[in-house]
Every structure is written in structure tokens, then in C-alpha cells.
Coordinates of C-alpha atoms in Angstrom, one line a residue:
Chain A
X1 CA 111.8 72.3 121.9
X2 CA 108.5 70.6 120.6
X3 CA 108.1 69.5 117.0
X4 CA 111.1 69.3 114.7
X5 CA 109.0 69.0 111.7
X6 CA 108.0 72.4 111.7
X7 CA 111.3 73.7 111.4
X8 CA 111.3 76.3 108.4
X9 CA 113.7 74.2 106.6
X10 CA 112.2 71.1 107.4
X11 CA 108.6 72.4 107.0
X12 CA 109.2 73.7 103.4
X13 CA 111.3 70.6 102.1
X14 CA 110.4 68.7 99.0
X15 CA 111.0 65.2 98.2
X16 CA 111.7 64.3 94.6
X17 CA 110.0 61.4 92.5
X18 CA 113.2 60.7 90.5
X19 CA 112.0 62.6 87.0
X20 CA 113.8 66.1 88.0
X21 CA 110.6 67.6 87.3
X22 CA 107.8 66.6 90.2
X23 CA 108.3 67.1 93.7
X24 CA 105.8 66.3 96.9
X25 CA 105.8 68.7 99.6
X26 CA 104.1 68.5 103.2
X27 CA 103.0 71.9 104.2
X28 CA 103.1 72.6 107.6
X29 CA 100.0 73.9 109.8
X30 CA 102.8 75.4 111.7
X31 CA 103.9 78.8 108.9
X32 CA 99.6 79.1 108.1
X33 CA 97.8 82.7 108.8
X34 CA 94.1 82.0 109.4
X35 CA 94.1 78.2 108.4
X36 CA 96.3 79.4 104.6
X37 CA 99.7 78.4 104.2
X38 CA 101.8 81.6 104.3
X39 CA 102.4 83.0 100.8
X40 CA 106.1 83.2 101.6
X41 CA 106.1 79.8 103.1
X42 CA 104.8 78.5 99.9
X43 CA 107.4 80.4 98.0
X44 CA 110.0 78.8 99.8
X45 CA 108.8 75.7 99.4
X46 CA 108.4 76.1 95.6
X47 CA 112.2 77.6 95.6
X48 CA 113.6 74.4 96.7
X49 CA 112.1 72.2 94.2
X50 CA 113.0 75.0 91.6
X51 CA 116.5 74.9 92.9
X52 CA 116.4 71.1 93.1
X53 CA 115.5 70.5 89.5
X54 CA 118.1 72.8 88.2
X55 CA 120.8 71.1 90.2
X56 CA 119.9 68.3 88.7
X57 CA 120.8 70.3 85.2
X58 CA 123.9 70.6 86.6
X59 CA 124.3 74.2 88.1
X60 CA 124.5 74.9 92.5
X61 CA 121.8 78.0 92.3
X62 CA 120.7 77.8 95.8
X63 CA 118.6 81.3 95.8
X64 CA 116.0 82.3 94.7
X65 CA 116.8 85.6 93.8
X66 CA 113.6 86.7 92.4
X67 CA 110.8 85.2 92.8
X68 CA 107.2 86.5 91.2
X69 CA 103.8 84.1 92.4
X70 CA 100.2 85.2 91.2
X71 CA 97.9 82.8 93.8
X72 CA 95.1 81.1 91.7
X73 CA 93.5 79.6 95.4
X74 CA 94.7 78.9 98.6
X75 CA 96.0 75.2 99.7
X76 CA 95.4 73.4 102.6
X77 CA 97.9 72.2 104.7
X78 CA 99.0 69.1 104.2
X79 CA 100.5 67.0 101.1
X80 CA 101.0 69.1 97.5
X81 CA 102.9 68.5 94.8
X82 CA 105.3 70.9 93.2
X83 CA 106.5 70.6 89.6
X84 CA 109.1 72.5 88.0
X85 CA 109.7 73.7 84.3
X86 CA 113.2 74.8 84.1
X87 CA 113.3 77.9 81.9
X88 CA 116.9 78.2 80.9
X89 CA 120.3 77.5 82.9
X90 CA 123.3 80.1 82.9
X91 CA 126.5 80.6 84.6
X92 CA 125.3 83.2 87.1
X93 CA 121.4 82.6 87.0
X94 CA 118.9 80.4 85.9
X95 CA 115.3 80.6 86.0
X96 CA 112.4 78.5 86.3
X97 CA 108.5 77.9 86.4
X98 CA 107.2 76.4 89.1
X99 CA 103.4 75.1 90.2
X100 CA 102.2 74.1 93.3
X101 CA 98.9 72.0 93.1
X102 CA 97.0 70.2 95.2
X103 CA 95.4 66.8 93.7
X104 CA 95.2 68.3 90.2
X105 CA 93.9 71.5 91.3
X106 CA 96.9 74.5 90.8
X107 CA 97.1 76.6 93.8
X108 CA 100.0 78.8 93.1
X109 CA 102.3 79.6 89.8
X110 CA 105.6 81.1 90.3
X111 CA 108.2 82.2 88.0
X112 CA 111.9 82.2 90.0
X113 CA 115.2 83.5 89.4
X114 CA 117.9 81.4 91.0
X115 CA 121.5 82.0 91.9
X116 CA 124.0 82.7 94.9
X117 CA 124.2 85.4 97.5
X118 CA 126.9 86.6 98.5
X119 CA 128.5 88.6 100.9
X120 CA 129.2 91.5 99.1
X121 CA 129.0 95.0 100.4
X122 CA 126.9 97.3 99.0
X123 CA 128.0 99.5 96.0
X124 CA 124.8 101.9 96.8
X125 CA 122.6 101.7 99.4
X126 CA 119.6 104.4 99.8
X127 CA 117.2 102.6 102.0
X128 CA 117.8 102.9 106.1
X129 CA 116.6 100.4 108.3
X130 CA 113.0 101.4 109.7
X131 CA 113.1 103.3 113.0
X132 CA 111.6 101.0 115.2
X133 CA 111.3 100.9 119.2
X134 CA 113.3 98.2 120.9
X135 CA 111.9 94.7 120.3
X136 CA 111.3 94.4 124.0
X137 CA 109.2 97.8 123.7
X138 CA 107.3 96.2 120.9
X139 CA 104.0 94.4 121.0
X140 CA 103.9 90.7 120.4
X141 CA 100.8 90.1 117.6
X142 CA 99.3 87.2 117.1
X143 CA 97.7 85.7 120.5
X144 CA 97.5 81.9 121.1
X145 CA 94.2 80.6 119.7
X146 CA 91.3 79.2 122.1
X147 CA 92.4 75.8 120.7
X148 CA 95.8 75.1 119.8
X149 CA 94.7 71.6 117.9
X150 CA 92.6 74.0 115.2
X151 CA 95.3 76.8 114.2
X152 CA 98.9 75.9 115.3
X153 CA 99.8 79.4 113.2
X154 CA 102.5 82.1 114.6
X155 CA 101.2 82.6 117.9
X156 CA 100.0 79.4 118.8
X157 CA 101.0 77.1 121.8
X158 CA 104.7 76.7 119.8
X159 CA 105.0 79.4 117.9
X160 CA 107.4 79.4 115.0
X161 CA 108.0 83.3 114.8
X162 CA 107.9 86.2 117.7
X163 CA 106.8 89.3 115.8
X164 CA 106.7 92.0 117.7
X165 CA 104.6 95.1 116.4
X166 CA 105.1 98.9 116.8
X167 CA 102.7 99.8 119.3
X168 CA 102.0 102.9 116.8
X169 CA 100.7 100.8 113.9
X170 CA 98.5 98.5 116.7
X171 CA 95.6 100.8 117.2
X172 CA 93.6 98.5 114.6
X173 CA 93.5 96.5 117.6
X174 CA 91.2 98.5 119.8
X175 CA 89.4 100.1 116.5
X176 CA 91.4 103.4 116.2
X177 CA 93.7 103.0 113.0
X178 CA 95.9 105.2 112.7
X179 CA 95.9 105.8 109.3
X180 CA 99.5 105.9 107.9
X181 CA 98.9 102.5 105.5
X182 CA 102.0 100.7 107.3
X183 CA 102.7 98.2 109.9
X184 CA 106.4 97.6 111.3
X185 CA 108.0 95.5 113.7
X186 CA 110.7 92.3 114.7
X187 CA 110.3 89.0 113.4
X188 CA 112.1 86.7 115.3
X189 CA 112.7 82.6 114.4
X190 CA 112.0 81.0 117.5
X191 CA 113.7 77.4 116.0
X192 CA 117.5 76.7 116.6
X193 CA 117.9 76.0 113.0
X194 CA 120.1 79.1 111.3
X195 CA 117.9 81.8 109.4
X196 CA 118.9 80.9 105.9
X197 CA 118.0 83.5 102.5
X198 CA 114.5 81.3 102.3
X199 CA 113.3 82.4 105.6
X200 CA 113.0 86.0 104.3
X201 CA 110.4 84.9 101.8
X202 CA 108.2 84.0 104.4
X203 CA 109.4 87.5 106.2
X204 CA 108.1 89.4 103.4
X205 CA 104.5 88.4 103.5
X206 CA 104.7 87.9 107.7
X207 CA 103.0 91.3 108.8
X208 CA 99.9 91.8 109.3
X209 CA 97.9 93.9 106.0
X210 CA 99.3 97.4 106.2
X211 CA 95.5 98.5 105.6
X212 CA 94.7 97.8 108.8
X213 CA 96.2 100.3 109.6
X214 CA 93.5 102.1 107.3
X215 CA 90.3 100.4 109.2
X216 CA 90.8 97.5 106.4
X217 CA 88.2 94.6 107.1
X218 CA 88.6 90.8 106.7
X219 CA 91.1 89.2 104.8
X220 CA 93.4 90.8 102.4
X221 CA 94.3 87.8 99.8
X222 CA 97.2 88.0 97.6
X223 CA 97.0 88.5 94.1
X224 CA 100.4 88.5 93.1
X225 CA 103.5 88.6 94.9
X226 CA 107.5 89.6 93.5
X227 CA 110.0 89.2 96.3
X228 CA 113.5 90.1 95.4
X229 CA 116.3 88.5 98.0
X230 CA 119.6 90.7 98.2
X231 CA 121.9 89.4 101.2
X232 CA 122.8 86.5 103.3
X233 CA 120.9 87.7 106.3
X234 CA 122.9 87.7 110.0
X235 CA 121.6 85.7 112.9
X236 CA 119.1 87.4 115.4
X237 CA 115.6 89.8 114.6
X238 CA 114.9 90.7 111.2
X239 CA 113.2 94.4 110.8
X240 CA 110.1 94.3 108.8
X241 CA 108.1 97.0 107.5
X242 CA 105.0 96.9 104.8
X243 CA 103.4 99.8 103.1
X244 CA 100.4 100.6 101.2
X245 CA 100.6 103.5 98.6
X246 CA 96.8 103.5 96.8
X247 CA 93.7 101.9 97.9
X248 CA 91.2 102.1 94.9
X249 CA 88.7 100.0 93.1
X250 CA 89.3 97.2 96.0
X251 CA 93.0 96.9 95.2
X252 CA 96.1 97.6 97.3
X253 CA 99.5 98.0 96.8
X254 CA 101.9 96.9 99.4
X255 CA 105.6 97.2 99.5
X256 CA 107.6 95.2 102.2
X257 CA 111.3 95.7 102.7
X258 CA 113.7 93.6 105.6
X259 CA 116.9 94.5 107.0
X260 CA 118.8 91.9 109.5
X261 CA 120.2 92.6 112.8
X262 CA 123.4 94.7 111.1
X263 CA 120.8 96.5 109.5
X264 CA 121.3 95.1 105.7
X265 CA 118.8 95.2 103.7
X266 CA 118.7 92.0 102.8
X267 CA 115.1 91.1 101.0
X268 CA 112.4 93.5 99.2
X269 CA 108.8 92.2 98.0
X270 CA 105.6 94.1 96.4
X271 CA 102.2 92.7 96.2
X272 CA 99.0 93.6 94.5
X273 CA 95.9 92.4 97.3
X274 CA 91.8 92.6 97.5
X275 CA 90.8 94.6 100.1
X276 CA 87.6 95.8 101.2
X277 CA 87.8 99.1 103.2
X278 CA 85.1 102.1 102.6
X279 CA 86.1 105.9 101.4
X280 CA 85.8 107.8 105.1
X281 CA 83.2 110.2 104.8
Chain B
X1 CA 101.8 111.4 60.1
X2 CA 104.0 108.3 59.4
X3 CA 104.2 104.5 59.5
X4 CA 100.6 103.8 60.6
X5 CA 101.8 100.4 61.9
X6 CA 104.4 101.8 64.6
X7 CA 101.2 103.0 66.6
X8 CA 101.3 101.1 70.1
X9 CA 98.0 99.5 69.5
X10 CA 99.0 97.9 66.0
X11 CA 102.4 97.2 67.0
X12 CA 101.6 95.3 70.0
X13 CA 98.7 93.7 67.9
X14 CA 98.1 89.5 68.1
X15 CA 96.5 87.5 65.8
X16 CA 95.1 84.5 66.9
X17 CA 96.1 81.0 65.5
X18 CA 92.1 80.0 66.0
X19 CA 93.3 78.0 68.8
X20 CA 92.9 80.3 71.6
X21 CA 96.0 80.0 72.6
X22 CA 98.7 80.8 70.5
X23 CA 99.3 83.7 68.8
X24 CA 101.5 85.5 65.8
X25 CA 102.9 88.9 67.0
X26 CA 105.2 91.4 64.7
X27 CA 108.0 93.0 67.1
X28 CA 107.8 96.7 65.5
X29 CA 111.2 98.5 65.7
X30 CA 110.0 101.6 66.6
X31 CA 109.1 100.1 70.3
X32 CA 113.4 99.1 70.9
X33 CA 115.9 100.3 72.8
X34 CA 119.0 99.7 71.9
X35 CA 117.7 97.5 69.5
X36 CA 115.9 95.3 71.1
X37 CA 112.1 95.4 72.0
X38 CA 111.9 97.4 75.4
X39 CA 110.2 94.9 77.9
X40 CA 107.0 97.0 78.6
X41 CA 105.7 96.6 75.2
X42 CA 106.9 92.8 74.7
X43 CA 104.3 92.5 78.4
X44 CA 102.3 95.1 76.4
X45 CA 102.1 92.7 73.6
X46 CA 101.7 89.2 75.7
X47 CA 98.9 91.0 77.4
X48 CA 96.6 91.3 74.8
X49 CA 97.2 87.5 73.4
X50 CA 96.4 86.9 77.2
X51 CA 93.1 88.3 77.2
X52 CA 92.3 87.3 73.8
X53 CA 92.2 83.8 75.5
X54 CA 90.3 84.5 78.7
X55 CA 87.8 86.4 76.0
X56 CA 87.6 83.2 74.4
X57 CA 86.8 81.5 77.6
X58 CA 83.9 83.6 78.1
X59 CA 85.3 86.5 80.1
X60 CA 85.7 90.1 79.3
X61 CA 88.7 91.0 81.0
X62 CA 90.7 93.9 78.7
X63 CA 93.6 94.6 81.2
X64 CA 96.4 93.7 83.0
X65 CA 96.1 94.7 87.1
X66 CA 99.4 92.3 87.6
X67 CA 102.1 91.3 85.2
X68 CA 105.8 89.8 86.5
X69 CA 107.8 88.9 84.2
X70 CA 111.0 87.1 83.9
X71 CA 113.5 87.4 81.1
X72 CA 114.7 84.9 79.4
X73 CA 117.1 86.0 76.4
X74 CA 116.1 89.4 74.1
X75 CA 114.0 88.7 71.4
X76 CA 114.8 90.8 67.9
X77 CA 112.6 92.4 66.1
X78 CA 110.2 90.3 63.8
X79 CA 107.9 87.9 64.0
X80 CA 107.1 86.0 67.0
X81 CA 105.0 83.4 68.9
X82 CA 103.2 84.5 71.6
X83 CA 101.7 80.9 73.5
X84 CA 98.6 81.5 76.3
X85 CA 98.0 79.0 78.7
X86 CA 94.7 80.1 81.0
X87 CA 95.4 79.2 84.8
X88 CA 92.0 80.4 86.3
X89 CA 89.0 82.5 84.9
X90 CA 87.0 84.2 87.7
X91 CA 84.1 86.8 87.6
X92 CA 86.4 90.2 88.3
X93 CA 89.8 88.1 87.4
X94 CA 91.6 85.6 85.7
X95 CA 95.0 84.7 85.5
X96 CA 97.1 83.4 82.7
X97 CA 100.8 82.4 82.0
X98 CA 101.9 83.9 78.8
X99 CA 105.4 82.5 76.5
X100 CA 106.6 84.8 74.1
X101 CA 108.9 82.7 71.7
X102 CA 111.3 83.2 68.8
X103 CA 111.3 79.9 66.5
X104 CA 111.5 77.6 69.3
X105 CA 113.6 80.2 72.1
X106 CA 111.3 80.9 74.5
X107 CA 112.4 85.0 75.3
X108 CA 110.4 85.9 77.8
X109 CA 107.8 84.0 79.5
X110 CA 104.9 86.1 82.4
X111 CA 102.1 85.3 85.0
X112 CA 99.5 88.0 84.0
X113 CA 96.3 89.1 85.8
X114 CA 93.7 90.3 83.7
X115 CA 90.4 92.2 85.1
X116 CA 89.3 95.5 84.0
X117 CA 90.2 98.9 85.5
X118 CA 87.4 101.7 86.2
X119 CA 87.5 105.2 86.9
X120 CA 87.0 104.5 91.0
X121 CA 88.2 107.2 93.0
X122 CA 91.1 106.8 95.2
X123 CA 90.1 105.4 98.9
X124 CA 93.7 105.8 100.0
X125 CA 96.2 107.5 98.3
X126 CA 99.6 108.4 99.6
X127 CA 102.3 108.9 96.6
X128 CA 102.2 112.5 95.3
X129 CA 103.2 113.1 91.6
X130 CA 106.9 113.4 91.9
X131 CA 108.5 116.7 91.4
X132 CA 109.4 118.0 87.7
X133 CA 110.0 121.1 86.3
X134 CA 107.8 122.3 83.5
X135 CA 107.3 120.2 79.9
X136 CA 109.6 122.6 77.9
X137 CA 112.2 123.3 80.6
X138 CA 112.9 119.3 80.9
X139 CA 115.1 117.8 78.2
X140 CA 114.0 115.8 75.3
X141 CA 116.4 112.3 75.4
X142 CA 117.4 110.1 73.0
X143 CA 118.9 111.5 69.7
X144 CA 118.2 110.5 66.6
X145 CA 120.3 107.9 65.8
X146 CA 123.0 108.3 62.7
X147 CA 121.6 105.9 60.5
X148 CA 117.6 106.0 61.1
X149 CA 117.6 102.6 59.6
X150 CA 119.4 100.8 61.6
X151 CA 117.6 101.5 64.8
X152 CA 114.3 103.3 64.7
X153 CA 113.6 103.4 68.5
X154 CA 112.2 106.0 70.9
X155 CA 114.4 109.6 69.3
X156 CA 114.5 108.1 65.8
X157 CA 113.2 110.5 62.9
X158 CA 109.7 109.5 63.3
X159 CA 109.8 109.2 67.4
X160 CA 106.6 107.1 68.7
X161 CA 107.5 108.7 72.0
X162 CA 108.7 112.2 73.4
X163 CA 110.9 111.6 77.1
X164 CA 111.9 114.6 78.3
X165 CA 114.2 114.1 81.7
X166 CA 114.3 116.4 84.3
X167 CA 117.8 118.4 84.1
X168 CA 119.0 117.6 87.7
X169 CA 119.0 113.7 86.4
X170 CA 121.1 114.6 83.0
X171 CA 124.3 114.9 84.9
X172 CA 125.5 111.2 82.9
X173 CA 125.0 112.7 79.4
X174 CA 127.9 114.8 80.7
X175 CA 130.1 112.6 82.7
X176 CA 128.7 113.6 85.9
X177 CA 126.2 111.9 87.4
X178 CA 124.4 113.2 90.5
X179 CA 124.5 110.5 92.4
X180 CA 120.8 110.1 93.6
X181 CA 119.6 106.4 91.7
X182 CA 117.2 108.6 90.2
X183 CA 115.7 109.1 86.6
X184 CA 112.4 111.3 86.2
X185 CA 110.6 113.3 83.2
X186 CA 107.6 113.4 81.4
X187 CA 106.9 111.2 78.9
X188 CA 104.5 111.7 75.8
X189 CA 103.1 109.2 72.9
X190 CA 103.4 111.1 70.2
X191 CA 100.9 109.2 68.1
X192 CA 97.3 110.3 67.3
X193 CA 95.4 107.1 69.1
X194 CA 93.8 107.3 72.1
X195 CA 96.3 106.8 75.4
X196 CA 95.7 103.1 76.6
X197 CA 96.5 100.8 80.1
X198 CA 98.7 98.7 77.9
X199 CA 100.7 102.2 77.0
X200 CA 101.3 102.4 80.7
X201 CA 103.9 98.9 80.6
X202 CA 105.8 100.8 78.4
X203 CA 105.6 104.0 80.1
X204 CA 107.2 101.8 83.4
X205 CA 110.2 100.5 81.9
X206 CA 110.5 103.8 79.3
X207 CA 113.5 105.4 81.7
X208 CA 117.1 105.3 81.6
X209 CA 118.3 103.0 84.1
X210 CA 118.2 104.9 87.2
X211 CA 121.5 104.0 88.0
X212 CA 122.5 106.1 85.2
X213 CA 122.9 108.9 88.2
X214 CA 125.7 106.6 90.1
X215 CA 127.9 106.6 87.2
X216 CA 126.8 102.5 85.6
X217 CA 127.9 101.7 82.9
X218 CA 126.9 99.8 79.6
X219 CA 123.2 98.2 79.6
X220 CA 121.4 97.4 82.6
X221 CA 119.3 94.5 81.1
X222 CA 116.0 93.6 82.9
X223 CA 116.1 89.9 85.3
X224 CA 112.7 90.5 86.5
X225 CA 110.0 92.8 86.2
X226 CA 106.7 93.3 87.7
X227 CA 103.7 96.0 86.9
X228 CA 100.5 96.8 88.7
X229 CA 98.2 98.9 86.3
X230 CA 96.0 101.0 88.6
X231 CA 94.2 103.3 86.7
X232 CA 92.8 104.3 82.8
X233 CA 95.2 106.8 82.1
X234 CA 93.5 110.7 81.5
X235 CA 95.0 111.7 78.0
X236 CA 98.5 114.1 78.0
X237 CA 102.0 114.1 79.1
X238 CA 102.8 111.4 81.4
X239 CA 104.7 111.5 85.2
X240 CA 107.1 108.6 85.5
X241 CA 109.7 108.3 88.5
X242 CA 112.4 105.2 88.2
X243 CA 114.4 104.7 91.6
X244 CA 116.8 102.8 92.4
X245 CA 117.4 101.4 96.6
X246 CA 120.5 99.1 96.7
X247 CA 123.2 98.0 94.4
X248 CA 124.8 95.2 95.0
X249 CA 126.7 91.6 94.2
X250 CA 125.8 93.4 90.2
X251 CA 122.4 93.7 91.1
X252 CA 119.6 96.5 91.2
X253 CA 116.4 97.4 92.2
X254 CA 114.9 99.7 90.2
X255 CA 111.1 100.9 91.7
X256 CA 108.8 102.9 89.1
X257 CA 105.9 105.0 88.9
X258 CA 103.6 106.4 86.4
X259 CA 100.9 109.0 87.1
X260 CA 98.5 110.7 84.2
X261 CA 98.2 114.4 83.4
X262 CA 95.3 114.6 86.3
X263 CA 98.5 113.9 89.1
X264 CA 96.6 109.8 89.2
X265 CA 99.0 107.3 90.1
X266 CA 97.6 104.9 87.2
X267 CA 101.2 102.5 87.3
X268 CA 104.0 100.7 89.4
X269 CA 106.4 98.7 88.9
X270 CA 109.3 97.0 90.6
X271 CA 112.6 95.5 88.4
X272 CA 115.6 93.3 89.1
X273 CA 118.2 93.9 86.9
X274 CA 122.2 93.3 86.5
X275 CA 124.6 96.5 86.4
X276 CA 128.0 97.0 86.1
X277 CA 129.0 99.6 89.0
X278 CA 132.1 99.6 91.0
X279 CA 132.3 100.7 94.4
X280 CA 133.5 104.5 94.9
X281 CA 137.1 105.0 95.8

């Protein structure tokens, strides 16, 4: 069963120092890609302090249900404080700012949106779930490392997530992109803990860059980062699927949508990345 | 020829407080909808205090690549207080959270990334200009208002912009709406100065809401909104596409794209907004 404290829930908690405002979080080498702390993991993890503090005002907004991050540098793991500005409070919504530093160096600024999900079915709904093989036809991504004491990321000797990629969007792999701009797959919490609304933040920025499907090189970091969350999502797999539309002047859209295992779409995000990858000749 | 001071540039002119980081601004009527400033130009507006301060701090970095912003109450026309706080400068990039106030209500607050756009070709580019008829054979949208006095937005007697919707979208205007979560046209400034990036966040929230076409009703006000400049706009008519994916729980998504006259894709963004739709019978 291994470590408990890695638990999604347990990995993005936030303890309180009594003022409503200041939080300390412990984040988790367990929900990193390539040493970072996932950008969704730290959105999570600012979420609850967010909907912490405006608890404390008096109003049970569990969700975030927007939430907008520009990433000034990346954190280590490890302790990081998170303090919260709380914007304005309303019946159905109330928003808030909400920093992440480490020591007194800022890391990541957020503005969230918080609320409650519901159950609710879906007035409109124009956006079927991505065709996707069967998970067990799909490719697990993300290999244990040589030394699972360094990088104890998705993939390592516990893993934390099974994502399992569409073996048409893996010919970055063995060097033959395919060139669509997109990568797909299942995303799978391996914990026993119930996949809760926060666990599609991290969802949302899970995939590997769709430009790798492009020939992409090196890291793609985040610039900024909006993720909307729409449902509840049902136990079992999440479907995942990132695009790119426009690669130009070394910048890249992505869009990333998930559905859960009824097939709701259930959380939406866009980001603006760096990305180095050449005009083909 | 006009009110020289409703042009975009002037209207969504700062001046500096000598502080570097607060700022007077003069919400021009002519930039409203319904009354109220339409969002794109307030970001429009908070953008240039924004790099007005990273100027200040040494770095030339004219426009926004990322704005989200969240919503906070509407701001009237007027004066307002536009407050800058710099989070990072960088050498292509810095980042800054921006406050736009009225008195002491803070109306909208943002988390702006400021660089500077070029004319670099497209490395990847996979979003075709969407679909309109001709210029004259799309329909020119919002009517002058009654009393030009009361509210001299987009249609009033001396329009600062010229929408014209593709028919196939106009089925609301007549109590039929076509049911697609779609709004597209063309979009023109009608003023003599030079078409800008910053005209671009007005261009993205410039449409009717898109759910317009599934029969909403009333105002469709904005929770979150986010915007990725991509390009300097070519002068002439403008592309824009709003969509909408899922309506649910009284919220929508609304996606949007701008491209110039050339068929460039120079804008996107992505909104969060509350509507009022029931469920068909």
C-alpha cells in the first residue's frame, strides 16, 4: 500500500497558522514531473488554503471552480507556504488570491473561483468523450526511474497515477512524431482514497506536452494556466486529451479537456507554454 | 470624425500616480455593453498600467501574451484606480498582478504576462479561420440605442465598432435560436488609429454570448476570463468565433478566437460565465 502521505489529499493538505490568511504546505516528491511539483498539484494545493480561508469567512465553497495560475518559478518539493487574499464572498461563489512561496521567494500566483459542484445534468453538452482505445490497449508512459530515491514521480517504484497513452500519439518515443499536436489517454489514481473534484486539477496538466507530438524538445514550462472544474467526477479512469492549436514565436497553446468513466465532462483547462521546436523544412 | 477620446488607445489610457504602481484610468462609455465596461477593454486598460510598471522596472515589454482575469463586481463608467503590483521581471517576460478599483471596491482584479509579440511565422498551426459569409452579407448588431445618451456602447450613433454576425447565428434576434452554442462575424474598429494587440481583448469578449443560439436568457456575466495574444494584428476586418461546450449547474464555457484580415490566428480566449438556461422539454 506504501506511503500514506502521498495520498492526493493528503499530499496537497495545508495546515493553518491560526490568522485565516497563511497556510504551510508539504509538497510531495510523489505528484512532481522531472524533479517540479505538478502545476495541477500545486493548484490543488493552493485551492484548499483558498477554500480554507473563506470558510473561515463563513461560507462552505469547497471547489474551486475556476482557477487561473501564471508560474513565476518552479518550487521544490518540500515545505511552502501558501497565503490567501480573499477577494469577495457571495452566496453562490466567492473568489480569492492566492500565492504559493517558498522562504520569501513567490513561486506561483493564482486567482480562484470557489463554490459547490453538483450533480446536475447537463443543460447542453457539445463535447464527446475522446475516442480512445481500451485502457488495457493503451501504453503505460512514464517508466520507473534508474533510482527510485531521486524521482519518486508518476511512474516510479509507487506510482501515484497509471496513465496510459494512445499508442498513436507515442511515436515521440522512438523519434517519429506524428504530427497531430495532441496526446490522449487514461489517467488512473492508483491510491484507495476517492477521486474528489481537486484530483482533476492535477489531471489537467498530467499529459505529457502535446508538442511532442510535433518533435517538441526539452521541457515545455507553464506560463499560465486556467482550469475550469464542471462535475463531481465518478470513480474509476478519467479520459484525458491535450491539444496544441499554434506553435509560433516559441509559444504554445494547449487545451486539455477530462471526462470520467460515464463519460462527463467533468474539468476543462488551457495553458500558454515555452516551447522550443524548429519550422520543418 | 467624433469624440476623439472614445478612440481605444485614449480610452483605455493610464496615467501614472509617479509611483509606478498605481494608476488613474477614465472608463469611456463608448467601450460598454449594456452599460457597463465590456471586460476586454477593462484587461485592455489594466494591461497598459501593467507595463507601464515593468517599463519602470527597466523592461520593455508593450504586451500582454497571458491575461486571466477574475470578476469581481462591474465597475461603471468613470474614473478608476488601476493598482500594479510587479511579481517577476525577466528578459522576454514578466509578470504582474493588476487591481482595477472603484473608490475602495476592488472590480476586477488579473495576473498579466507581458513580453512583446513579433511577426514570427507560424511553426504549427492547426485552427483555420472559421467560416463566414462575406462583410456585407453578415448583419451589422447592436442598434442604436433610443436615447444615445444614456448608453453610448458598441451600435450607438457614433459606433467605435462595426459587428456584423453571421446570419445562420441571428436566429435569437427572432425567437429562434439555432441551437449550435455558437456566435461568429466579423468585427471592425471603426476609428482612424492604427489596429493594436490591446484591441484584440476586446475583440475576444466583443460577441453575444454564444449561448444566445440555445435560447439564454438575460446577461451572461463573465466569472472568469482568460486571453492569449498571439500575434500583431494585420490592419482590416477582424474573424472572431465564440463557442460554447457545456452548460451546466448555471454555468458556461464560452472558447473564443480572433484571427486578422491575413486568416492569422492573433487571439484566444477561454471564459467562465453564469447563464440562465433551462433544460429542453
Amino acid at each position: 500500500v506504501g506511503d500514506q502521505g502521498q495520498d492526493f489529499d493528503r499530499a496537497s493538505a495545508v495546515v493553518g497558522r491560526g490568522d485565516g490568511t497563511s497556510y504551510d504546505a508539504d509538497l510531495h516528491p510523489a505528484w512532481t514531473n522531472a524533479g517540479h511539483p505538478n502545476g495541477g498539484y500545486l493548484l490543488a494545493t493552493m485551492a484548499r488554503a483558498a477554500a480554507t480561508s473563506v470558510l473561515h469567512d463563513g461560507h462552505d465553497h469547497p471547489h474551486p471552480l475556476a482557477a487561473s495560475a501564471t508560474y513565476l518559478r518552479p518550487p521544490s518539493v518540500g515545505p511552502a507556504t501558501v497565503v490567501v487574499e480573499v477577494l469577495r464572498t457571495g452566496r453562490t461563489a466567492s473568489q480569492a488570491r492566492v500565492t504559493l512561496l517558498e522562504g520569501d521567494r513567490t513561486c506561483v500566483e493564482a486567482l480562484i473561483t470557489l463554490g459547490r459542484l453538483s450533480d446536475d445534468k447537463p443543460v447542453f453538452d457539445d463535447l464527446a468523450p475522446v475516442a480512445l482505445p481500451p485502457e488495457e490497449d493503451c501504453l503505460r508512459f512514464g517508466a520507473p526511474p534508474a533510482d527510485p530515491g531521486v524521482s519518486a514521480g508518476p511512474g516510479a517504484a509507487d506510482p501515484v497515477t497509471e496513465l496510459r497513452l494512445d499508442p498513436a500519439v507515442l511515436g515521440f518515443t522512438t523519434g517519429v512524431p506524428g504530427g497531430t499536436a495532441e496526446q490522449r489517454g487514461w489517467l488512473r489514481f492508483t491510491e484507495d482514497t476517492p477521486l474528489g473534484p481537486l484530483h482533476l486539477l492535477y489531471a489537467l496538466d498530467a499529459l505529457p506536452p502535446a508538442t511532442y507530438d510535433l518533435g517538441s524538445v526539452g521541457w515545455v514550462p507553464t506560463v499560465e494556466l486556467t482550469a475550469y472544474l464542471r462535475g463531481l467526477p465518478a470513480p474509476g479512469p478519467l479520459r484525458v486529451r491535450q491539444r496544441a492549436r499554434l506553435v509560433q514565436g516559441g509559444r504554445v497553446d494547449e487545451a486539455c479537456e477530462v471526462w470520467d468513466s460515464t463519460g462527463r465532462l467533468v474539468g476543462q483547462a488551457v495553458q500558454l507554454a515555452l516551447v522550443r521546436l524548429d519550422a520543418r523544412p
